[in-house]
XYZ file of C-alpha atoms in Angstrom:
713
model
C 126.535 -30.830 -43.469
C 126.512 -31.285 -47.105
C 124.612 -27.568 -47.080
C 127.257 -26.350 -46.217
C 129.556 -27.327 -47.614
C 128.225 -25.587 -51.120
C 126.884 -22.637 -49.394
C 127.568 -19.221 -49.752
C 130.170 -17.561 -46.688
C 126.748 -15.661 -45.279
C 124.648 -19.464 -45.407
C 127.409 -21.083 -43.952
C 127.590 -19.076 -40.837
C 124.014 -18.933 -40.400
C 124.664 -23.357 -40.576
C 126.679 -23.467 -38.108
C 125.829 -20.556 -35.892
C 122.434 -23.350 -35.626
C 124.193 -26.085 -35.303
C 125.894 -24.292 -32.607
C 122.667 -23.507 -31.024
C 121.831 -27.082 -30.520
C 125.279 -28.032 -29.371
C 126.834 -29.659 -32.102
C 130.041 -28.562 -32.419
C 131.903 -30.404 -34.112
C 129.955 -30.030 -37.297
C 129.872 -26.023 -36.644
C 133.067 -26.297 -35.866
C 133.630 -28.216 -39.513
C 131.466 -26.099 -40.909
C 133.291 -22.616 -40.043
C 136.837 -24.911 -41.816
C 135.426 -23.539 -44.992
C 134.874 -20.144 -43.879
C 137.393 -17.295 -44.198
C 137.425 -16.613 -40.724
C 139.883 -13.763 -41.222
C 136.841 -11.621 -43.088
C 134.689 -11.997 -40.522
C 133.707 -8.712 -38.276
C 134.131 -8.999 -34.884
C 130.789 -10.435 -33.416
C 130.907 -13.351 -36.305
C 134.740 -13.834 -35.173
C 133.398 -13.881 -31.648
C 130.596 -16.709 -32.175
C 133.586 -18.917 -34.394
C 135.875 -18.839 -31.486
C 133.440 -19.842 -28.859
C 132.611 -22.769 -31.194
C 136.095 -23.497 -32.410
C 136.624 -23.580 -28.314
C 133.500 -25.590 -27.097
C 135.112 -28.436 -30.495
C 138.603 -29.578 -30.288
C 139.513 -26.827 -32.524
C 140.849 -24.522 -29.394
C 143.903 -23.690 -30.924
C 142.632 -22.009 -34.006
C 140.276 -20.404 -31.825
C 143.262 -18.446 -29.495
C 145.478 -18.338 -32.864
C 142.141 -16.256 -34.387
C 141.940 -14.215 -30.842
C 145.251 -13.047 -30.809
C 145.323 -10.416 -33.501
C 142.635 -9.286 -31.253
C 143.756 -9.510 -28.624
C 146.702 -7.546 -29.608
C 144.315 -4.125 -31.170
C 142.393 -4.267 -28.114
C 142.819 -0.047 -27.610
C 142.866 0.565 -31.170
C 138.781 0.859 -31.610
C 135.977 1.221 -29.494
C 133.896 -1.856 -29.229
C 129.604 -1.787 -28.918
C 127.994 -3.769 -26.097
C 127.543 -6.591 -27.654
C 131.059 -6.719 -29.354
C 132.714 -6.497 -25.813
C 130.157 -8.330 -23.928
C 130.414 -11.471 -26.793
C 134.984 -10.900 -26.485
C 134.673 -11.312 -23.113
C 132.779 -14.283 -23.303
C 135.582 -15.736 -26.060
C 138.495 -14.771 -23.879
C 136.874 -16.720 -20.668
C 136.505 -19.172 -22.343
C 140.441 -19.230 -24.163
C 143.270 -21.324 -23.710
C 145.118 -18.111 -21.860
C 146.465 -18.542 -19.197
C 144.649 -16.816 -15.741
C 146.778 -13.980 -15.864
C 146.591 -13.253 -19.882
C 142.624 -13.757 -19.670
C 142.638 -11.095 -16.741
C 144.571 -8.529 -18.479
C 142.597 -8.999 -21.530
C 139.785 -8.106 -19.645
C 140.706 -4.917 -17.584
C 141.872 -3.738 -20.965
C 138.474 -4.259 -22.327
C 136.314 -3.075 -19.215
C 138.647 0.544 -19.316
C 137.467 2.592 -22.556
C 133.633 1.310 -20.852
C 132.988 4.665 -19.339
C 130.468 7.432 -18.939
C 127.010 6.166 -19.373
C 128.115 2.465 -20.482
C 130.238 2.483 -16.971
C 126.880 0.949 -14.862
C 125.171 -1.125 -17.752
C 124.730 -4.203 -18.524
C 128.200 -4.722 -20.350
C 130.709 -4.003 -17.774
C 128.366 -5.596 -15.220
C 129.276 -8.754 -17.524
C 132.298 -8.572 -17.399
C 132.963 -7.800 -14.326
C 131.515 -11.475 -13.307
C 133.553 -13.184 -16.065
C 136.325 -11.840 -14.308
C 134.717 -13.021 -10.875
C 134.480 -16.292 -11.980
C 138.275 -16.685 -13.861
C 139.623 -15.540 -10.512
C 137.440 -17.979 -8.215
C 138.459 -21.025 -10.533
C 142.491 -20.595 -10.202
C 141.370 -20.719 -6.349
C 142.208 -17.054 -5.456
C 140.514 -15.122 -2.086
C 137.616 -12.910 -3.659
C 134.928 -11.490 -1.958
C 132.361 -12.109 -4.263
C 130.426 -8.599 -2.625
C 133.389 -6.351 -4.260
C 132.050 -8.133 -7.560
C 128.355 -7.999 -7.110
C 128.491 -3.888 -5.840
C 131.434 -2.814 -8.023
C 131.160 0.787 -8.210
C 126.982 0.618 -8.012
C 125.365 2.729 -5.100
C 122.362 0.170 -5.563
C 123.552 -3.024 -6.901
C 120.101 -4.728 -6.064
C 118.354 -2.567 -8.871
C 119.757 -4.674 -11.496
C 118.091 -7.654 -12.772
C 120.977 -9.155 -14.504
C 122.906 -9.382 -10.885
C 120.590 -12.302 -10.146
C 123.318 -14.164 -11.403
C 125.439 -13.667 -8.024
C 122.623 -15.368 -6.035
C 124.462 -18.723 -5.814
C 127.670 -17.308 -5.637
C 126.485 -15.006 -2.679
C 124.904 -17.713 -0.635
C 128.378 -19.968 -1.646
C 130.227 -17.071 0.018
C 128.476 -16.456 3.289
C 126.167 -13.732 2.152
C 122.607 -15.489 1.638
C 120.577 -12.335 3.099
C 122.237 -10.189 0.298
C 121.221 -12.571 -2.249
C 117.563 -12.512 0.145
C 117.316 -8.835 -0.753
C 118.620 -8.966 -4.294
C 115.492 -11.246 -4.863
C 113.004 -9.495 -2.921
C 113.312 -6.641 -4.554
C 113.354 -8.115 -7.619
C 109.836 -9.619 -7.353
C 108.431 -7.226 -5.713
C 109.967 -5.181 -9.416
C 108.788 -7.970 -11.781
C 106.671 -10.410 -9.337
C 106.509 -13.812 -11.190
C 105.772 -12.988 -14.395
C 109.513 -13.005 -14.684
C 111.075 -16.171 -16.003
C 114.335 -15.570 -14.751
C 113.259 -14.004 -11.340
C 110.596 -17.655 -10.751
C 113.738 -19.563 -12.149
C 116.379 -17.254 -9.138
C 113.679 -17.640 -6.621
C 113.508 -21.449 -6.989
C 116.798 -21.888 -6.705
C 117.399 -20.296 -3.492
C 116.895 -21.375 -0.390
C 114.420 -25.054 -1.482
C 111.859 -22.103 -3.001
C 111.357 -20.588 0.051
C 110.086 -17.611 -1.322
C 107.498 -18.796 -3.543
C 105.418 -19.553 -0.688
C 102.634 -20.494 -3.106
C 103.270 -22.626 -5.898
C 100.189 -21.294 -8.041
C 101.396 -17.697 -8.885
C 103.896 -19.135 -11.367
C 102.465 -18.576 -14.731
C 100.886 -21.710 -16.123
C 103.294 -20.245 -19.333
C 106.650 -21.108 -17.439
C 105.597 -24.693 -16.900
C 106.578 -26.254 -19.546
C 110.201 -24.620 -19.557
C 112.895 -26.877 -19.302
C 114.681 -24.992 -16.982
C 111.607 -24.581 -14.324
C 111.400 -28.667 -14.417
C 114.342 -28.895 -13.584
C 113.874 -26.808 -10.895
C 110.224 -28.696 -10.033
C 112.180 -31.785 -9.982
C 114.716 -31.115 -7.459
C 111.985 -29.543 -4.981
C 109.484 -32.021 -5.428
C 110.270 -33.951 -2.646
C 109.559 -30.963 -0.014
C 105.775 -31.812 0.227
C 102.213 -32.756 -1.430
C 102.566 -28.611 -3.382
C 105.775 -29.447 -5.020
C 104.788 -32.640 -5.759
C 101.916 -31.050 -7.834
C 104.093 -28.586 -9.065
C 106.011 -30.573 -10.271
C 103.572 -33.153 -12.097
C 102.084 -30.074 -13.456
C 105.155 -29.103 -15.393
C 105.515 -32.457 -16.459
C 102.222 -32.259 -18.131
C 102.786 -29.277 -19.687
C 105.766 -29.723 -21.155
C 103.858 -33.485 -22.878
C 101.512 -31.238 -23.978
C 103.717 -28.311 -25.542
C 105.875 -30.842 -26.734
C 104.485 -30.923 -30.001
C 104.201 -26.561 -30.194
C 107.860 -26.310 -29.783
C 111.000 -25.839 -32.344
C 113.749 -28.079 -32.048
C 115.655 -25.867 -30.121
C 113.492 -25.949 -27.342
C 112.474 -29.450 -27.662
C 116.461 -30.565 -27.686
C 117.046 -28.483 -24.450
C 113.537 -30.057 -22.781
C 114.952 -33.635 -23.700
C 118.772 -32.618 -22.316
C 116.455 -32.018 -19.264
C 115.002 -35.036 -18.957
C 118.414 -37.293 -19.421
C 119.560 -35.201 -16.896
C 117.000 -35.301 -14.567
C 116.694 -39.491 -14.995
C 113.148 -38.983 -16.292
C 113.591 -41.740 -19.453
C 110.063 -42.466 -19.167
C 108.796 -39.363 -20.378
C 111.285 -38.745 -23.051
C 110.973 -42.506 -24.244
C 107.270 -41.027 -24.297
C 107.743 -37.950 -26.390
C 110.194 -39.610 -28.672
C 109.395 -43.576 -28.704
C 112.665 -43.198 -31.313
C 114.128 -42.009 -33.348
C 113.234 -42.435 -36.751
C 112.333 -39.495 -38.760
C 113.868 -37.260 -36.299
C 117.386 -34.876 -36.988
C 121.476 -36.538 -35.493
C 121.490 -33.085 -34.476
C 118.800 -33.604 -31.709
C 121.330 -35.047 -29.078
C 119.545 -34.265 -26.009
C 117.183 -37.650 -27.758
C 120.073 -39.507 -28.468
C 121.366 -39.062 -25.768
C 118.673 -40.267 -24.165
C 118.012 -43.005 -26.093
C 121.407 -44.097 -25.931
C 120.480 -44.656 -21.558
C 117.909 -46.400 -22.371
C 119.121 -48.787 -24.713
C 122.052 -48.656 -21.355
C 119.577 -49.530 -19.202
C 117.989 -52.886 -21.653
C 121.683 -54.242 -21.851
C 121.781 -53.432 -25.689
C 125.261 -52.133 -24.995
C 126.696 -51.519 -28.038
C 123.727 -49.540 -29.815
C 124.114 -47.239 -26.497
C 127.724 -46.973 -26.742
C 127.341 -45.963 -30.467
C 124.313 -43.264 -29.993
C 126.135 -41.890 -26.130
C 129.728 -41.309 -28.647
C 128.305 -39.752 -31.324
C 126.666 -37.169 -28.441
C 130.003 -36.170 -26.803
C 131.920 -36.230 -30.537
C 129.384 -33.569 -31.217
C 129.445 -32.146 -27.127
C 132.051 -33.036 -25.292
C 130.490 -31.429 -22.369
C 127.579 -33.302 -22.362
C 128.003 -35.805 -19.274
C 125.478 -37.045 -18.784
C 126.198 -38.863 -21.847
C 129.949 -39.660 -20.315
C 128.413 -41.213 -17.283
C 126.627 -43.313 -19.298
C 129.026 -44.386 -21.842
C 131.400 -44.616 -18.980
C 129.202 -47.348 -17.536
C 129.005 -48.920 -21.216
C 132.289 -49.626 -22.136
C 132.557 -50.855 -18.714
C 130.171 -53.922 -20.799
C 131.821 -54.359 -24.051
C 134.676 -56.576 -24.921
C 136.335 -53.743 -27.684
C 139.187 -52.760 -25.396
C 137.850 -49.378 -25.725
C 137.766 -47.017 -22.607
C 135.727 -43.292 -22.471
C 140.209 -42.275 -21.520
C 140.661 -42.890 -25.539
C 137.685 -41.541 -26.457
C 138.516 -38.082 -24.161
C 142.340 -38.490 -25.649
C 140.601 -37.635 -29.013
C 137.633 -35.023 -28.261
C 138.447 -33.343 -24.795
C 135.942 -31.449 -22.745
C 134.797 -28.619 -25.191
C 134.730 -24.889 -23.643
C 135.801 -27.070 -20.316
C 138.918 -28.042 -21.774
C 139.282 -24.900 -24.060
C 138.948 -26.845 -26.743
C 142.268 -28.824 -26.460
C 141.564 -32.853 -27.049
C 143.231 -35.067 -24.464
C 141.873 -36.476 -20.524
C 141.715 -34.434 -17.897
C 143.698 -35.305 -14.769
C 141.621 -36.166 -12.014
C 138.161 -36.861 -13.718
C 136.506 -38.815 -12.917
C 136.309 -40.988 -16.271
C 139.708 -40.978 -15.690
C 139.374 -41.985 -11.949
C 137.324 -44.747 -12.217
C 138.616 -46.671 -15.263
C 141.711 -46.823 -13.936
C 139.511 -48.442 -10.806
C 138.186 -50.933 -12.854
C 141.792 -51.409 -14.474
C 143.140 -52.483 -11.039
C 144.990 -49.461 -10.900
C 144.176 -48.012 -7.481
C 147.500 -46.128 -6.079
C 146.900 -44.062 -9.221
C 143.732 -43.810 -9.573
C 143.500 -42.422 -6.002
C 146.658 -40.096 -6.980
C 145.007 -38.261 -9.992
C 142.309 -36.839 -7.566
C 144.658 -34.652 -6.204
C 143.533 -31.969 -8.565
C 140.056 -31.673 -6.856
C 139.555 -27.983 -6.209
C 138.073 -28.466 -2.329
C 141.332 -30.507 -1.454
C 143.796 -27.679 -3.536
C 141.842 -24.478 -1.593
C 143.471 -26.645 1.362
C 146.800 -27.120 -0.509
C 146.544 -23.378 -0.951
C 145.679 -22.540 2.830
C 147.464 -24.543 4.806
C 150.649 -25.604 2.277
C 152.629 -28.956 2.899
C 150.723 -29.297 6.675
C 147.860 -30.927 4.112
C 148.512 -34.132 2.825
C 147.196 -33.891 -0.437
C 146.836 -37.796 -1.771
C 150.735 -37.540 -0.140
C 152.911 -40.394 1.844
C 152.186 -39.647 5.679
C 155.003 -38.671 7.191
C 157.428 -40.663 9.582
C 156.604 -38.127 12.551
C 155.899 -39.995 15.467
C 153.521 -38.270 18.229
C 152.901 -35.146 16.137
C 149.211 -34.404 15.857
C 147.187 -35.300 12.958
C 143.925 -33.646 12.108
C 141.564 -36.277 9.774
C 139.147 -34.910 7.587
C 135.792 -37.445 7.101
C 135.094 -37.293 2.925
C 132.586 -38.955 0.721
C 129.961 -41.048 2.042
C 129.364 -42.168 5.260
C 129.540 -46.648 3.878
C 133.397 -44.791 2.582
C 133.942 -43.518 6.606
C 133.597 -47.049 7.871
C 135.676 -48.475 5.158
C 138.659 -46.214 6.383
C 137.981 -45.944 9.870
C 140.023 -49.843 9.794
C 143.410 -47.923 9.249
C 142.825 -45.656 12.277
C 144.217 -47.890 14.935
C 147.721 -47.791 12.684
C 147.342 -44.459 13.012
C 146.698 -43.754 16.379
C 150.170 -44.964 16.991
C 151.856 -43.188 14.935
C 150.227 -39.631 15.905
C 148.080 -37.516 18.673
C 144.710 -38.117 15.872
C 142.097 -35.875 15.907
C 139.258 -35.972 13.176
C 136.053 -35.461 12.544
C 132.691 -38.291 11.644
C 129.509 -38.170 10.980
C 127.725 -37.920 14.624
C 125.718 -41.282 14.035
C 129.030 -42.985 14.231
C 130.454 -40.192 17.050
C 129.796 -43.707 19.923
C 131.074 -46.284 18.157
C 134.143 -44.899 16.781
C 134.926 -42.966 20.383
C 134.797 -47.120 22.061
C 136.724 -48.739 19.000
C 139.532 -46.291 19.472
C 139.525 -44.571 22.443
C 142.899 -42.879 21.701
C 141.729 -40.786 19.108
C 139.382 -37.418 19.829
C 136.601 -37.169 17.308
C 134.322 -34.513 16.430
C 130.468 -34.925 14.952
C 130.490 -32.832 11.698
C 126.686 -33.231 10.980
C 127.623 -33.419 7.126
C 124.547 -35.051 5.792
C 120.784 -34.897 6.493
C 119.540 -38.225 5.022
C 122.136 -38.590 3.197
C 121.871 -35.271 1.176
C 125.246 -32.933 1.832
C 124.041 -30.094 3.715
C 126.807 -27.185 3.470
C 127.485 -24.800 5.704
C 128.147 -21.878 4.020
C 129.083 -19.104 6.616
C 131.832 -17.445 4.482
C 134.487 -19.526 5.408
C 134.543 -21.618 2.306
C 132.443 -21.388 -0.560
C 133.513 -25.315 -1.891
C 130.340 -27.433 -1.400
C 132.132 -30.409 -0.732
C 134.584 -28.586 1.855
C 131.354 -26.372 3.648
C 129.793 -30.121 3.760
C 133.200 -31.688 5.725
C 134.837 -28.658 7.415
C 132.257 -27.146 9.813
C 133.623 -23.879 11.736
C 133.884 -26.327 14.628
C 137.240 -28.448 13.097
C 138.622 -24.676 12.875
C 140.788 -24.999 16.195
C 142.001 -28.811 15.801
C 143.270 -27.742 12.234
C 144.443 -24.594 13.282
C 146.786 -26.768 15.693
C 147.634 -29.920 13.678
C 150.878 -30.326 13.081
C 149.707 -32.537 9.509
C 145.747 -31.984 7.920
C 144.766 -35.291 5.637
C 141.408 -36.638 4.815
C 139.968 -40.149 4.783
C 140.730 -41.270 1.133
C 144.539 -40.421 1.544
C 144.324 -43.360 3.661
C 143.485 -45.828 1.706
C 146.437 -43.814 -0.920
C 148.783 -44.610 1.767
C 147.303 -48.295 2.086
C 147.885 -48.414 -1.624
C 151.515 -47.233 -1.532
C 152.239 -49.235 1.183
C 152.821 -46.229 3.512
C 149.883 -48.597 6.178
C 149.168 -51.798 6.384
C 146.847 -53.917 5.338
C 144.896 -56.422 6.951
C 141.912 -58.588 5.254
C 140.488 -59.706 8.002
C 139.250 -58.565 11.795
C 136.686 -56.420 13.537
C 137.931 -53.064 13.800
C 134.501 -51.805 14.939
C 132.997 -52.719 18.475
C 129.470 -52.406 19.137
C 127.830 -51.809 22.515
C 127.282 -54.583 24.259
C 124.285 -53.265 25.734
C 122.819 -53.040 22.396
C 123.343 -56.516 22.273
C 121.378 -58.647 19.964
C 121.153 -62.616 20.697
C 123.283 -64.854 18.124
C 120.714 -67.623 15.932
C 120.576 -71.220 17.625
C 121.457 -74.478 14.712
C 120.803 -71.925 11.488
C 122.499 -69.402 9.834
C 121.741 -65.828 10.415
C 122.787 -64.140 7.020
C 121.068 -60.290 5.905
C 120.466 -59.205 2.883
C 121.417 -55.459 1.439
C 120.439 -54.858 -2.006
C 120.384 -50.666 -2.826
C 122.397 -48.043 -1.840
C 120.177 -44.564 -0.485
C 120.808 -43.307 -3.887
C 119.835 -45.549 -6.419
C 119.130 -43.411 -9.609
C 120.029 -43.602 -12.955
C 123.173 -45.132 -13.920
C 124.247 -46.451 -10.223
C 120.909 -49.239 -10.893
C 122.779 -51.328 -12.882
C 125.231 -51.830 -9.866
C 122.062 -52.609 -7.292
C 119.620 -55.091 -7.304
C 115.666 -55.777 -6.691
C 114.302 -57.448 -3.189
C 112.990 -59.690 -5.586
C 116.498 -61.021 -7.276
C 117.426 -62.212 -3.797
C 114.817 -65.482 -4.602
C 117.240 -67.882 -6.077
C 118.701 -68.072 -2.125
C 115.646 -67.793 -0.271
C 115.331 -72.002 -0.419
C 118.594 -72.418 0.925
C 117.164 -75.323 4.633
C 119.178 -73.588 7.473
C 118.790 -69.993 6.840
C 117.133 -67.257 8.341
C 117.047 -64.208 6.267
C 117.318 -60.845 7.279
C 116.927 -57.445 5.855
C 119.622 -54.824 6.604
C 118.265 -52.319 3.942
C 118.150 -49.217 5.029
C 116.358 -47.106 3.189
C 113.048 -49.706 1.773
C 110.134 -48.648 0.159
C 106.262 -50.152 1.066
C 106.481 -52.895 -1.558
C 109.817 -54.078 -0.809
C 108.733 -54.551 2.977
C 105.618 -56.481 1.406
C 107.985 -58.407 -0.720
C 109.852 -59.167 2.967
C 107.037 -60.401 4.787
C 105.399 -63.007 1.572
C 108.621 -63.897 1.486
C 109.638 -64.703 5.099
C 112.301 -62.426 4.984
C 112.857 -60.827 8.793
C 113.138 -57.195 8.735
C 114.805 -55.475 12.278
C 111.172 -52.857 13.835
C 113.262 -51.957 16.867
C 116.015 -49.710 15.406
C 115.787 -46.946 12.675
C 118.051 -48.814 10.327
C 119.444 -45.557 8.656
C 120.211 -43.228 12.101
C 120.923 -45.242 14.767
C 124.008 -47.049 13.785
C 124.498 -48.469 17.061
C 121.591 -50.283 17.126
C 122.151 -51.408 13.697
C 125.576 -52.591 14.651
C 124.812 -54.316 17.685
C 121.888 -56.484 14.635
C 125.091 -57.095 12.366
C 127.324 -58.113 14.482
C 124.473 -61.278 15.834
C 124.066 -62.471 11.695
C 126.830 -64.669 10.368
C 126.919 -63.925 7.316
C 125.542 -60.494 4.963
C 125.297 -60.886 1.303
C 124.190 -57.853 -0.915
C 126.251 -54.939 -2.561
C 128.491 -52.067 -1.080
C 126.534 -49.356 1.040
C 126.432 -48.983 4.857
C 124.946 -52.232 6.316
C 128.018 -53.997 4.397
C 130.433 -52.008 5.412
C 129.536 -51.515 8.881
C 128.460 -55.229 8.803
C 132.062 -55.958 7.930
C 133.771 -53.195 9.950
C 132.208 -55.353 13.010
C 133.920 -58.271 12.259
C 130.962 -60.210 10.319
C 131.861 -61.688 6.476
C 130.486 -60.097 3.542
C 129.584 -61.227 0.844
C 129.504 -58.839 -2.352
C 127.659 -59.390 -4.982
C 129.615 -59.222 -8.406
C 127.583 -59.136 -10.706
C 128.274 -55.744 -12.662
C 131.624 -54.658 -13.750
C 132.205 -51.783 -10.817
C 130.973 -53.860 -8.792
C 133.825 -56.712 -9.695
C 136.724 -55.155 -10.952
C 136.646 -51.979 -8.640
C 136.949 -54.111 -5.584
C 139.266 -57.311 -7.440
C 142.078 -55.703 -8.461
C 140.813 -55.245 -11.764
C 139.812 -59.517 -11.750
C 142.618 -60.676 -9.929
C 142.158 -61.807 -6.455
C 138.343 -62.488 -4.818
C 139.892 -60.487 -1.833
C 137.949 -57.860 -2.013
C 140.783 -55.100 -1.970
C 138.800 -52.347 -0.075
C 137.577 -53.569 3.004
C 138.526 -56.205 5.502
C 136.023 -59.388 5.957
C 134.600 -59.368 2.557
C 134.653 -61.420 -0.462
C 133.388 -60.631 -4.144
C 131.386 -63.418 -4.783
C 131.480 -64.504 -8.448
C 132.397 -67.201 -11.262
C 135.862 -65.880 -13.095
C 134.176 -66.470 -15.964
C 131.931 -63.515 -15.542
C 130.953 -61.506 -18.989
C 129.585 -58.617 -18.385
C 129.380 -58.238 -21.816
C 126.225 -60.502 -21.392
C 122.671 -58.521 -19.674
C 122.018 -57.374 -16.990
C 120.433 -59.996 -15.823
C 122.198 -62.759 -17.034
C 124.935 -61.814 -15.101
C 122.560 -61.267 -11.976
C 121.694 -65.319 -12.019
C 125.505 -66.677 -12.961
C 126.196 -64.129 -8.965
C 123.087 -65.594 -7.709
C 123.867 -69.172 -8.767
C 127.278 -69.389 -7.378
C 126.224 -67.335 -4.230
C 123.549 -69.828 -3.692
C 126.161 -73.033 -4.016
C 128.633 -71.109 -1.435
C 125.768 -70.272 0.966
C 124.390 -74.787 0.283
C 128.707 -75.283 1.214
C 128.740 -73.047 3.887
C 125.237 -73.939 6.157
C 127.054 -77.870 5.707
C 130.123 -76.555 7.158
C 128.482 -74.215 10.052
C 125.485 -76.924 11.019
C 126.213 -80.150 10.588
C 123.204 -82.438 9.260
C 121.865 -79.060 7.937
C 121.523 -77.264 4.082
C 120.514 -79.470 0.482
């Protein structure tokens, strides 16, 4: 920055380009503030405008753009100029209609030999993205084909592969890729990466054909990471990419190093990052990937103030670095400085995602989760109505669709309920189905694993099984109906007749919104799901039967801070008069061995992941379940088994207690949040776990004494 202050305009511009390439947009923007931007050529002005939009100076960027747009027809634009100006227009703070008009004016003069060139295709793709972002009903094939006789010949059309798939044109995407593979083979990195993204990499039947020179490239490593669970060959490929990245790191330039470190933060490969960059000493502050990585490592280690300082410094420079924002949200919940991520967003915005404007974005995850931590349930749910999937249904269904809105007073009308979010959320939402069925004729989608359980529990409701998840992973069906990932997962073609016939359409989380709005009643206790008597499990004799669950199916990254290891239950295991059972639905061999060694029984006659009827029978036979919020915990509470949710993290505690106002779980029935009211979340993670486990042990001893006279300590 000091060099830039005293540098000549040309040198200052070069330094700003360097900083922007490293995504240090705030610093680059500050350097540009010392340059007379009006005197720059068009290419340099485009760079300046895009950089300002990527920081917090979007208003200045739009002011700089205005005269360029006013004189758009006054000069011919070269290909590079048109391409960069198109990017500036797309990212600007103009209204979408004005952006589209400007792009149309920019494309109009591009005729003759340029008409089918890469520039016009790039601008056409920007128009497609703008219309799609505005939730217009667009035909991706129209943009992919354009005026081309053979759009499959152009490698730059690989940018459409993902959109072709989500709009129901997977075979067109396959043809495009096959043509490009035939032309370039796998010696072209763009073809390799596009092929790995498509259909879980099915077009790359032999991963050994991918040149070793590509293995250490950050984008290829990221894709290898995502595909590693597909089989031994994919695991070997990921290992090879990891090894190549580690080996090649020292010879990389600073831009490639930072790009690699960013991938390692996003993919939760922090041990790899720590190996490559064991400390920040000697590294320039401009390497945000390293700073973010060490911020996340500090978070995991419980050094929350260090983590906050590092992650804040990253976000101030690059407000669009999402993993840094996620980490900071977790860290701020563990500090006592009264500052939230919302406060920071109000200062820095989201970079290019908010057109360089400071301020919180309505419905952003930062906002919704911070409001939950503060106990502002109604507002936390209401701001989520900005989600593009629900806005799409609002566009299509109009007033029939209730998007975080009050349920209507319309007795006897028909209502279709979309099962959304995770299966645990679906189970929890089912507590309102009885009341809903008294008001409306209800049809509801559900996870097929819950179908018979729900039909038995709510005989007046018609249920439709929608297999939107496979082993916990969303499984969208892109058949051309919805290009949105969530709608394609939750609202399959089988639902269409019911949606068309319903007087009202809504979704599970809107029932929770209506509970906090006072439209639906809330009951703290009482079973609402009825297990199958044929799957009934015998209840114990004079000993308490207690289930333990310690993690979700998804337990990577910062989510681990809300979960436990099975060994952390050890303080409870010595309580006399209790038989402990694992009800953990995803358990690895080491955890299973621990259970055997420490006398924690395991359910062996039921697939705890797929057989919810069998799991419900076991849970109903238990006196208590202890652990964290996940499917077994929610299902136990639903069948009437008391649940103790361990509040060792701010998320587990504040989310469920109205910001600490009560120990009664505000989301699930039959659930109590266990934690001393004086718990201090600024303490290290393990200290909080130890405190909560001690409290839980005391409660369990008292429960044994009350339930089994003569037992307990």
